[in-house]
């Protein structure tokens, strides 16, 4: 029969690699704890309308990249989440989290997202985001804390040479004001721009500035900048975020062309980049979204967040030759000579495991020599041997692999000797 393969743009994370994922996840959880964030788990699918309204009808994500299905036996349209800000905000509103005495609401998540993109290094159709959202504060210190939180996490992972690019995309009113100038500029060069951009002009002109086609980038080099059209209040907010970041010594560059691919952003938008991680260089993206809670039916509450892809983090670590200090291997392997010894081993591994020791034995009827090899491959710290004479004397031989030291002890003592 023909073999069935893994779907394009997805990956299996196998033993040997999964330990690195577990390490990153555990470090992230500990990191978030220090910043007073709590975990939230929302469904992998939501009503399609959540993303249409939340992420924006004219974004690439909603237009081209969503995996949607009709709910069987009903007309409901469901979509595998392409990102999690919309889901978290939905949950915030639905569970009235704004009413909790602990404010602002600080949440984080770790989990898979789904986008139908062209797969390449660092771009998958199922990928894993670690992200955080803060709801209920529009203070610029939270913007800076958000950026610092993810920057410090990367630092802790050992990454070097990261760049924070930021911009203010203003409020809706700022953008309206800017739009008039931008449209005048873009309409003049409309026919020289790529086809996508020609249609973006009418639907979402700001996105033209985000076009990756070199010719378009050149043509729009002198397009009117949003930064020059910020209200006094928006400009002050942006200046304050920068002041806080400077106080923490976080290096950043203001990029007036930075436009994120999701429509909910207001004011601060940022990306963290590293040169040369495959086809893509963006490790992390985020920003403020002060209109989103209201857009999704809640009160007018401000929000800000970020998310980064774990696959891209792994690529970055690889690129910089960073090895994570993951723990592998087991504590103890019991090698037996006879079927009777195996029976003893079977109850001993049970006792060891109950005492917190990672213990293993042979299940393949291998010769002692092959069992010793298996213990070696599993990098067991101790090998316990039960031969015929040990069996007769109710003893076992314990060998510490690092030192080669070995001693014979009563079988009943084994758990106490190896207990953590
Ligand atoms: P995003 O920029 O679409 O933002 O995605 C954030 C990060 O997810 C990217 O920087 C990248 O590391 C990873 N990522 C995105 N798409 C893929 C893909 N196809 N394959 C691998 N990794 C990918 C958001 O999703 C926003 N929800 C972030 C946010 C949270 N803004 C505010 N709060």
mmCIF file of N, CA and C in Angstrom, residues 15-141:
data_model
loop_
_atom_site.group_PDB
_atom_site.id
_atom_site.type_symbol
_atom_site.label_atom_id
_atom_site.label_comp_id
_atom_site.label_asym_id
_atom_site.label_seq_id
_atom_site.Cartn_x
_atom_site.Cartn_y
_atom_site.Cartn_z
ATOM 1 N N UNK A 15 11.155 12.615 19.480
ATOM 2 C CA UNK A 15 12.074 12.509 20.613
ATOM 3 C C UNK A 15 13.494 12.818 20.138
ATOM 4 N N UNK A 16 14.218 13.551 20.954
ATOM 5 C CA UNK A 16 15.549 13.989 20.529
ATOM 6 C C UNK A 16 15.504 15.473 20.193
ATOM 7 N N UNK A 17 14.347 15.914 19.654
ATOM 8 C CA UNK A 17 14.132 17.346 19.399
ATOM 9 C C UNK A 17 13.100 17.892 20.375
ATOM 10 N N UNK A 18 12.165 17.045 20.736
ATOM 11 C CA UNK A 18 11.047 17.522 21.556
ATOM 12 C C UNK A 18 11.542 18.034 22.914
ATOM 13 N N UNK A 19 12.690 17.539 23.373
ATOM 14 C CA UNK A 19 13.238 18.004 24.651
ATOM 15 C C UNK A 19 13.562 19.496 24.583
ATOM 16 N N UNK A 20 14.003 19.939 23.390
ATOM 17 C CA UNK A 20 14.307 21.367 23.240
ATOM 18 C C UNK A 20 13.021 22.192 23.308
ATOM 19 N N UNK A 21 11.976 21.666 22.709
ATOM 20 C CA UNK A 21 10.677 22.344 22.781
ATOM 21 C C UNK A 21 10.210 22.440 24.228
ATOM 22 N N UNK A 22 10.346 21.330 24.944
ATOM 23 C CA UNK A 22 9.901 21.330 26.344
ATOM 24 C C UNK A 22 10.707 22.332 27.158
ATOM 25 N N UNK A 23 11.996 22.415 26.849
ATOM 26 C CA UNK A 23 12.868 23.345 27.561
ATOM 27 C C UNK A 23 12.396 24.788 27.314
ATOM 28 N N UNK A 24 12.153 25.109 26.035
ATOM 29 C CA UNK A 24 11.727 26.468 25.683
ATOM 30 C C UNK A 24 10.385 26.797 26.354
ATOM 31 N N UNK A 25 9.473 25.831 26.292
ATOM 32 C CA UNK A 25 8.153 26.069 26.894
ATOM 33 C C UNK A 25 8.269 26.287 28.402
ATOM 34 N N UNK A 26 9.078 25.459 29.053
ATOM 35 C CA UNK A 26 9.230 25.588 30.510
ATOM 36 C C UNK A 26 9.876 26.931 30.852
ATOM 37 N N UNK A 27 10.882 27.334 30.077
ATOM 38 C CA UNK A 27 11.548 28.625 30.316
ATOM 39 C C UNK A 27 10.572 29.773 30.097
ATOM 40 N N UNK A 28 9.737 29.640 29.066
ATOM 41 C CA UNK A 28 8.768 30.698 28.768
ATOM 42 C C UNK A 28 7.772 30.833 29.920
ATOM 43 N N UNK A 29 7.286 29.705 30.416
ATOM 44 C CA UNK A 29 6.326 29.747 31.531
ATOM 45 C C UNK A 29 6.940 30.434 32.746
ATOM 46 N N UNK A 30 8.185 30.086 33.049
ATOM 47 C CA UNK A 30 8.873 30.686 34.191
ATOM 48 C C UNK A 30 9.077 32.182 33.947
ATOM 49 N N UNK A 31 9.414 32.535 32.726
ATOM 50 C CA UNK A 31 9.622 33.941 32.368
ATOM 51 C C UNK A 31 8.334 34.739 32.558
ATOM 52 N N UNK A 32 7.235 34.203 32.049
ATOM 53 C CA UNK A 32 5.939 34.895 32.176
ATOM 54 C C UNK A 32 5.538 35.028 33.651
ATOM 55 N N UNK A 33 5.833 34.000 34.433
ATOM 56 C CA UNK A 33 5.494 34.051 35.861
ATOM 57 C C UNK A 33 6.154 35.265 36.517
ATOM 58 N N UNK A 34 7.420 35.499 36.134
ATOM 59 C CA UNK A 34 8.150 36.617 36.730
ATOM 60 C C UNK A 34 7.517 37.952 36.378
ATOM 61 N N UNK A 35 6.859 38.027 35.227
ATOM 62 C CA UNK A 35 6.213 39.271 34.804
ATOM 63 C C UNK A 35 4.738 39.288 35.204
ATOM 64 N N UNK A 36 4.340 38.309 36.023
ATOM 65 C CA UNK A 36 2.964 38.253 36.518
ATOM 66 C C UNK A 36 1.920 37.978 35.433
ATOM 67 N N UNK A 37 2.282 37.109 34.475
ATOM 68 C CA UNK A 37 1.311 36.691 33.455
ATOM 69 C C UNK A 37 0.756 35.316 33.806
ATOM 70 N N UNK A 38 -0.509 35.101 33.492
ATOM 71 C CA UNK A 38 -1.125 33.796 33.725
ATOM 72 C C UNK A 38 -1.522 33.168 32.400
ATOM 73 N N UNK A 39 -1.490 31.846 32.379
ATOM 74 C CA UNK A 39 -1.774 31.161 31.119
ATOM 75 C C UNK A 39 -3.269 31.150 30.808
ATOM 76 N N UNK A 40 -3.582 31.288 29.512
ATOM 77 C CA UNK A 40 -4.963 31.097 29.058
ATOM 78 C C UNK A 40 -4.946 30.090 27.912
ATOM 79 N N UNK A 41 -5.908 29.185 27.920
ATOM 80 C CA UNK A 41 -6.022 28.204 26.826
ATOM 81 C C UNK A 41 -7.383 28.376 26.176
ATOM 82 N N UNK A 42 -7.369 28.742 24.921
ATOM 83 C CA UNK A 42 -8.616 28.932 24.180
ATOM 84 C C UNK A 42 -8.686 27.854 23.095
ATOM 85 N N UNK A 43 -9.861 27.669 22.482
ATOM 86 C CA UNK A 43 -9.996 26.589 21.494
ATOM 87 C C UNK A 43 -9.106 26.796 20.267
ATOM 88 N N UNK A 44 -8.789 25.690 19.606
ATOM 89 C CA UNK A 44 -8.001 25.769 18.369
ATOM 90 C C UNK A 44 -8.866 26.268 17.217
ATOM 91 N N UNK A 45 -10.182 26.155 17.370
ATOM 92 C CA UNK A 45 -11.028 26.766 16.327
ATOM 93 C C UNK A 45 -12.047 27.700 16.956
ATOM 94 N N UNK A 46 -12.423 28.690 16.163
ATOM 95 C CA UNK A 46 -13.366 29.721 16.601
ATOM 96 C C UNK A 46 -14.326 29.950 15.444
ATOM 97 N N UNK A 47 -15.401 30.722 15.687
ATOM 98 C CA UNK A 47 -16.247 31.118 14.560
ATOM 99 C C UNK A 47 -15.420 31.993 13.614
ATOM 100 N N UNK A 48 -15.569 31.729 12.320
ATOM 101 C CA UNK A 48 -14.799 32.448 11.297
ATOM 102 C C UNK A 48 -14.936 33.956 11.456
ATOM 103 N N UNK A 49 -16.121 34.389 11.855
ATOM 104 C CA UNK A 49 -16.391 35.816 11.966
ATOM 105 C C UNK A 49 -15.445 36.505 12.944
ATOM 106 N N UNK A 50 -14.980 35.760 13.954
ATOM 107 C CA UNK A 50 -14.067 36.349 14.941
ATOM 108 C C UNK A 50 -12.819 36.895 14.247
ATOM 109 N N UNK A 51 -12.288 36.112 13.311
ATOM 110 C CA UNK A 51 -11.054 36.544 12.639
ATOM 111 C C UNK A 51 -11.356 37.580 11.551
ATOM 112 N N UNK A 52 -12.519 37.423 10.885
ATOM 113 C CA UNK A 52 -12.892 38.416 9.881
ATOM 114 C C UNK A 52 -12.971 39.790 10.528
ATOM 115 N N UNK A 53 -13.626 39.843 11.695
ATOM 116 C CA UNK A 53 -13.773 41.119 12.376
ATOM 117 C C UNK A 53 -12.512 41.508 13.119
ATOM 118 N N UNK A 54 -11.879 40.522 13.751
ATOM 119 C CA UNK A 54 -10.725 40.795 14.597
ATOM 120 C C UNK A 54 -9.477 41.111 13.797
ATOM 121 N N UNK A 55 -9.082 40.196 12.928
ATOM 122 C CA UNK A 55 -7.827 40.362 12.193
ATOM 123 C C UNK A 55 -7.999 41.329 11.018
ATOM 124 N N UNK A 56 -9.196 41.320 10.411
ATOM 125 C CA UNK A 56 -9.473 42.270 9.330
ATOM 126 C C UNK A 56 -9.734 41.594 8.000
ATOM 127 N N UNK A 57 -10.827 41.989 7.336
ATOM 128 C CA UNK A 57 -11.274 41.370 6.080
ATOM 129 C C UNK A 57 -10.233 41.476 4.963
ATOM 130 N N UNK A 58 -9.450 42.571 4.967
ATOM 131 C CA UNK A 58 -8.560 42.789 3.819
ATOM 132 C C UNK A 58 -7.136 42.310 4.078
ATOM 133 N N UNK A 59 -6.919 41.591 5.184
ATOM 134 C CA UNK A 59 -5.560 41.096 5.447
ATOM 135 C C UNK A 59 -5.320 39.811 4.654
ATOM 136 N N UNK A 60 -4.033 39.524 4.385
ATOM 137 C CA UNK A 60 -3.686 38.272 3.701
ATOM 138 C C UNK A 60 -4.213 37.085 4.494
ATOM 139 N N UNK A 61 -4.095 37.173 5.817
ATOM 140 C CA UNK A 61 -4.516 36.047 6.656
ATOM 141 C C UNK A 61 -5.971 35.692 6.380
ATOM 142 N N UNK A 62 -6.852 36.696 6.434
ATOM 143 C CA UNK A 62 -8.281 36.417 6.274
ATOM 144 C C UNK A 62 -8.632 36.142 4.804
ATOM 145 N N UNK A 63 -7.977 36.857 3.904
ATOM 146 C CA UNK A 63 -8.310 36.680 2.480
ATOM 147 C C UNK A 63 -7.842 35.351 1.910
ATOM 148 N N UNK A 64 -6.643 34.915 2.343
ATOM 149 C CA UNK A 64 -6.051 33.763 1.644
ATOM 150 C C UNK A 64 -5.640 32.603 2.522
ATOM 151 N N UNK A 65 -5.491 32.822 3.822
ATOM 152 C CA UNK A 65 -4.719 31.837 4.575
ATOM 153 C C UNK A 65 -5.487 31.039 5.623
ATOM 154 N N UNK A 66 -6.805 31.225 5.703
ATOM 155 C CA UNK A 66 -7.508 30.550 6.794
ATOM 156 C C UNK A 66 -8.013 29.171 6.384
ATOM 157 N N UNK A 67 -7.908 28.247 7.311
ATOM 158 C CA UNK A 67 -8.489 26.918 7.145
ATOM 159 C C UNK A 67 -9.880 26.960 7.772
ATOM 160 N N UNK A 68 -10.891 26.963 6.925
ATOM 161 C CA UNK A 68 -12.252 27.070 7.454
ATOM 162 C C UNK A 68 -13.089 25.864 7.043
ATOM 163 N N UNK A 69 -14.017 25.501 7.887
ATOM 164 C CA UNK A 69 -14.957 24.424 7.569
ATOM 165 C C UNK A 69 -16.337 24.825 8.053
ATOM 166 N N UNK A 70 -17.312 24.205 7.429
ATOM 167 C CA UNK A 70 -18.681 24.404 7.896
ATOM 168 C C UNK A 70 -18.930 23.402 9.012
ATOM 169 N N UNK A 71 -19.571 23.847 10.066
ATOM 170 C CA UNK A 71 -19.942 22.924 11.133
ATOM 171 C C UNK A 71 -20.908 21.891 10.544
ATOM 172 N N UNK A 72 -20.655 20.594 10.735
ATOM 173 C CA UNK A 72 -21.581 19.606 10.175
ATOM 174 C C UNK A 72 -23.023 19.876 10.639
ATOM 175 N N UNK A 73 -23.951 19.704 9.762
ATOM 176 C CA UNK A 73 -25.384 19.858 10.053
ATOM 177 C C UNK A 73 -25.790 21.234 10.578
ATOM 178 N N UNK A 74 -24.970 22.264 10.259
ATOM 179 C CA UNK A 74 -25.440 23.610 10.576
ATOM 180 C C UNK A 74 -24.769 24.568 9.604
ATOM 181 N N UNK A 75 -25.125 25.822 9.663
ATOM 182 C CA UNK A 75 -24.556 26.788 8.715
ATOM 183 C C UNK A 75 -23.341 27.491 9.300
ATOM 184 N N UNK A 76 -22.979 27.177 10.564
ATOM 185 C CA UNK A 76 -21.850 27.869 11.200
ATOM 186 C C UNK A 76 -20.548 27.621 10.462
ATOM 187 N N UNK A 77 -19.786 28.685 10.271
ATOM 188 C CA UNK A 77 -18.451 28.559 9.684
ATOM 189 C C UNK A 77 -17.425 28.636 10.806
ATOM 190 N N UNK A 78 -16.551 27.642 10.839
ATOM 191 C CA UNK A 78 -15.503 27.623 11.859
ATOM 192 C C UNK A 78 -14.142 27.755 11.188
ATOM 193 N N UNK A 79 -13.170 28.301 11.915
ATOM 194 C CA UNK A 79 -11.830 28.469 11.350
ATOM 195 C C UNK A 79 -10.777 28.062 12.368
ATOM 196 N N UNK A 80 -9.802 27.275 11.894
ATOM 197 C CA UNK A 80 -8.648 26.956 12.738
ATOM 198 C C UNK A 80 -7.915 28.264 13.008
ATOM 199 N N UNK A 81 -7.602 28.549 14.253
ATOM 200 C CA UNK A 81 -7.064 29.873 14.580
ATOM 201 C C UNK A 81 -5.747 30.162 13.845
ATOM 202 N N UNK A 82 -5.713 31.290 13.094
ATOM 203 C CA UNK A 82 -4.470 31.667 12.420
ATOM 204 C C UNK A 82 -3.559 32.459 13.347
ATOM 205 N N UNK A 83 -4.105 32.908 14.467
ATOM 206 C CA UNK A 83 -3.376 33.664 15.482
ATOM 207 C C UNK A 83 -4.269 33.647 16.710
ATOM 208 N N UNK A 84 -3.770 34.186 17.833
ATOM 209 C CA UNK A 84 -4.562 33.986 19.043
ATOM 210 C C UNK A 84 -4.997 35.264 19.747
ATOM 211 N N UNK A 85 -4.676 36.421 19.203
ATOM 212 C CA UNK A 85 -5.090 37.652 19.874
ATOM 213 C C UNK A 85 -6.618 37.770 19.859
ATOM 214 N N UNK A 86 -7.201 37.480 18.702
ATOM 215 C CA UNK A 86 -8.660 37.583 18.587
ATOM 216 C C UNK A 86 -9.340 36.622 19.570
ATOM 217 N N UNK A 87 -8.820 35.395 19.669
ATOM 218 C CA UNK A 87 -9.409 34.412 20.576
ATOM 219 C C UNK A 87 -9.286 34.837 22.032
ATOM 220 N N UNK A 88 -8.131 35.366 22.392
ATOM 221 C CA UNK A 88 -7.918 35.792 23.782
ATOM 222 C C UNK A 88 -8.845 36.963 24.115
ATOM 223 N N UNK A 89 -8.984 37.892 23.168
ATOM 224 C CA UNK A 89 -9.857 39.040 23.423
ATOM 225 C C UNK A 89 -11.318 38.575 23.514
ATOM 226 N N UNK A 90 -11.698 37.639 22.652
ATOM 227 C CA UNK A 90 -13.058 37.091 22.748
ATOM 228 C C UNK A 90 -13.307 36.524 24.138
ATOM 229 N N UNK A 91 -12.327 35.764 24.618
ATOM 230 C CA UNK A 91 -12.469 35.128 25.920
ATOM 231 C C UNK A 91 -12.495 36.164 27.053
ATOM 232 N N UNK A 92 -11.673 37.186 26.908
ATOM 233 C CA UNK A 92 -11.615 38.281 27.892
ATOM 234 C C UNK A 92 -12.989 38.926 28.045
ATOM 235 N N UNK A 93 -13.636 39.164 26.908
ATOM 236 C CA UNK A 93 -14.953 39.790 26.926
ATOM 237 C C UNK A 93 -15.989 38.804 27.467
ATOM 238 N N UNK A 94 -15.960 37.579 26.925
ATOM 239 C CA UNK A 94 -16.962 36.576 27.273
ATOM 240 C C UNK A 94 -16.901 36.224 28.762
ATOM 241 N N UNK A 95 -15.703 36.175 29.318
ATOM 242 C CA UNK A 95 -15.551 35.798 30.732
ATOM 243 C C UNK A 95 -15.448 37.003 31.661
ATOM 244 N N UNK A 96 -15.746 38.176 31.101
ATOM 245 C CA UNK A 96 -15.749 39.419 31.885
ATOM 246 C C UNK A 96 -14.487 39.573 32.726
ATOM 247 N N UNK A 97 -13.357 39.276 32.110
ATOM 248 C CA UNK A 97 -12.105 39.333 32.859
ATOM 249 C C UNK A 97 -11.755 40.752 33.280
ATOM 250 N N UNK A 98 -12.360 41.723 32.582
ATOM 251 C CA UNK A 98 -12.119 43.132 32.945
ATOM 252 C C UNK A 98 -12.673 43.432 34.332
ATOM 253 N N UNK A 99 -13.574 42.564 34.815
ATOM 254 C CA UNK A 99 -14.183 42.777 36.125
ATOM 255 C C UNK A 99 -13.345 42.209 37.261
ATOM 256 N N UNK A 100 -12.313 41.455 36.937
ATOM 257 C CA UNK A 100 -11.494 40.864 37.998
ATOM 258 C C UNK A 100 -10.701 41.962 38.718
ATOM 259 N N UNK A 101 -10.471 41.789 40.031
ATOM 260 C CA UNK A 101 -9.740 42.849 40.757
ATOM 261 C C UNK A 101 -8.279 42.987 40.321
ATOM 262 N N UNK A 102 -7.727 41.930 39.704
ATOM 263 C CA UNK A 102 -6.330 42.028 39.266
ATOM 264 C C UNK A 102 -6.238 42.663 37.892
ATOM 265 N N UNK A 103 -5.880 43.921 37.877
ATOM 266 C CA UNK A 103 -5.791 44.640 36.598
ATOM 267 C C UNK A 103 -4.434 45.317 36.464
ATOM 268 N N UNK A 104 -3.878 45.495 35.288
ATOM 269 C CA UNK A 104 -4.428 44.992 34.034
ATOM 270 C C UNK A 104 -4.426 43.472 33.967
ATOM 271 N N UNK A 105 -5.200 42.922 33.032
ATOM 272 C CA UNK A 105 -5.260 41.481 32.827
ATOM 273 C C UNK A 105 -4.055 41.063 31.986
ATOM 274 N N UNK A 106 -3.220 40.188 32.558
ATOM 275 C CA UNK A 106 -1.997 39.774 31.851
ATOM 276 C C UNK A 106 -2.076 38.279 31.550
ATOM 277 N N UNK A 107 -2.109 37.945 30.269
ATOM 278 C CA UNK A 107 -2.319 36.552 29.853
ATOM 279 C C UNK A 107 -1.233 36.092 28.890
ATOM 280 N N UNK A 108 -0.900 34.806 28.966
ATOM 281 C CA UNK A 108 0.001 34.270 27.941
ATOM 282 C C UNK A 108 -0.544 32.950 27.412
ATOM 283 N N UNK A 109 -0.035 32.536 26.264
ATOM 284 C CA UNK A 109 -0.471 31.269 25.656
ATOM 285 C C UNK A 109 0.677 30.628 24.899
ATOM 286 N N UNK A 110 0.581 29.324 24.776
ATOM 287 C CA UNK A 110 1.539 28.555 23.987
ATOM 288 C C UNK A 110 0.711 27.563 23.185
ATOM 289 N N UNK A 111 0.829 27.563 21.868
ATOM 290 C CA UNK A 111 0.040 26.587 21.130
ATOM 291 C C UNK A 111 0.109 26.754 19.634
ATOM 292 N N UNK A 112 -0.492 25.779 18.913
ATOM 293 C CA UNK A 112 -0.427 25.786 17.459
ATOM 294 C C UNK A 112 -1.379 26.781 16.816
ATOM 295 N N UNK A 113 -0.924 27.358 15.705
ATOM 296 C CA UNK A 113 -1.735 28.253 14.868
ATOM 297 C C UNK A 113 -1.667 27.690 13.449
ATOM 298 N N UNK A 114 -2.605 28.099 12.609
ATOM 299 C CA UNK A 114 -2.715 27.495 11.273
ATOM 300 C C UNK A 114 -2.895 28.569 10.203
ATOM 301 N N UNK A 115 -2.008 28.576 9.232
ATOM 302 C CA UNK A 115 -2.160 29.511 8.108
ATOM 303 C C UNK A 115 -1.765 28.794 6.828
ATOM 304 N N UNK A 116 -2.588 28.957 5.799
ATOM 305 C CA UNK A 116 -2.274 28.326 4.530
ATOM 306 C C UNK A 116 -1.309 29.226 3.768
ATOM 307 N N UNK A 117 -0.002 29.075 4.094
ATOM 308 C CA UNK A 117 1.030 29.874 3.435
ATOM 309 C C UNK A 117 1.892 28.959 2.591
ATOM 310 N N UNK A 118 2.760 29.559 1.775
ATOM 311 C CA UNK A 118 3.699 28.759 0.995
ATOM 312 C C UNK A 118 4.816 28.321 1.933
ATOM 313 N N UNK A 119 4.925 27.004 2.183
ATOM 314 C CA UNK A 119 5.888 26.559 3.191
ATOM 315 C C UNK A 119 7.332 26.796 2.752
ATOM 316 N N UNK A 120 8.149 27.221 3.672
ATOM 317 C CA UNK A 120 9.592 27.342 3.475
ATOM 318 C C UNK A 120 10.230 27.371 4.859
ATOM 319 N N UNK A 121 11.563 27.510 4.894
ATOM 320 C CA UNK A 121 12.225 27.495 6.203
ATOM 321 C C UNK A 121 11.621 28.580 7.091
ATOM 322 N N UNK A 122 11.121 28.188 8.251
ATOM 323 C CA UNK A 122 10.556 29.163 9.182
ATOM 324 C C UNK A 122 9.149 29.606 8.827
ATOM 325 N N UNK A 123 8.566 29.006 7.788
ATOM 326 C CA UNK A 123 7.168 29.343 7.463
ATOM 327 C C UNK A 123 6.410 28.051 7.248
ATOM 328 N N UNK A 124 5.508 27.785 8.172
ATOM 329 C CA UNK A 124 4.779 26.523 8.138
ATOM 330 C C UNK A 124 3.284 26.776 8.078
ATOM 331 N N UNK A 125 2.541 25.703 7.838
ATOM 332 C CA UNK A 125 1.077 25.831 7.829
ATOM 333 C C UNK A 125 0.506 25.548 9.210
ATOM 334 N N UNK A 126 1.178 24.700 9.951
ATOM 335 C CA UNK A 126 0.895 24.623 11.395
ATOM 336 C C UNK A 126 2.172 25.012 12.096
ATOM 337 N N UNK A 127 2.117 26.072 12.908
ATOM 338 C CA UNK A 127 3.294 26.513 13.630
ATOM 339 C C UNK A 127 2.882 26.807 15.064
ATOM 340 N N UNK A 128 3.868 27.015 15.910
ATOM 341 C CA UNK A 128 3.568 27.182 17.330
ATOM 342 C C UNK A 128 3.931 28.578 17.787
ATOM 343 N N UNK A 129 2.975 29.253 18.370
ATOM 344 C CA UNK A 129 3.258 30.583 18.905
ATOM 345 C C UNK A 129 3.317 30.564 20.429
ATOM 346 N N UNK A 130 4.261 31.333 20.931
ATOM 347 C CA UNK A 130 4.247 31.700 22.351
ATOM 348 C C UNK A 130 3.925 33.184 22.347
ATOM 349 N N UNK A 131 2.874 33.554 23.054
ATOM 350 C CA UNK A 131 2.454 34.957 22.980
ATOM 351 C C UNK A 131 1.889 35.445 24.298
ATOM 352 N N UNK A 132 1.730 36.753 24.388
ATOM 353 C CA UNK A 132 1.173 37.348 25.606
ATOM 354 C C UNK A 132 0.306 38.539 25.239
ATOM 355 N N UNK A 133 -0.687 38.794 26.070
ATOM 356 C CA UNK A 133 -1.569 39.938 25.860
ATOM 357 C C UNK A 133 -1.818 40.609 27.213
ATOM 358 N N UNK A 134 -1.815 41.942 27.207
ATOM 359 C CA UNK A 134 -2.211 42.692 28.401
ATOM 360 C C UNK A 134 -3.414 43.536 28.041
ATOM 361 N N UNK A 135 -4.475 43.386 28.815
ATOM 362 C CA UNK A 135 -5.689 44.131 28.531
ATOM 363 C C UNK A 135 -6.020 45.051 29.689
ATOM 364 N N UNK A 136 -6.445 46.264 29.354
ATOM 365 C CA UNK A 136 -6.913 47.166 30.389
ATOM 366 C C UNK A 136 -5.940 48.268 30.764
ATOM 367 N N UNK A 137 -4.813 48.394 30.091
ATOM 368 C CA UNK A 137 -3.924 49.521 30.369
ATOM 369 C C UNK A 137 -3.422 50.114 29.068
ATOM 370 N N UNK A 138 -3.489 51.448 28.974
ATOM 371 C CA UNK A 138 -2.931 52.090 27.780
ATOM 372 C C UNK A 138 -1.645 52.815 28.135
ATOM 373 N N UNK A 139 -1.114 52.516 29.314
ATOM 374 C CA UNK A 139 0.108 53.193 29.763
ATOM 375 C C UNK A 139 1.302 52.781 28.897
ATOM 376 N N UNK A 140 2.091 53.763 28.455
ATOM 377 C CA UNK A 140 3.248 53.430 27.602
ATOM 378 C C UNK A 140 4.273 52.520 28.291
ATOM 379 N N UNK A 141 4.276 52.496 29.611
ATOM 380 C CA UNK A 141 5.221 51.605 30.301
ATOM 381 C C UNK A 141 4.895 50.141 30.011
#
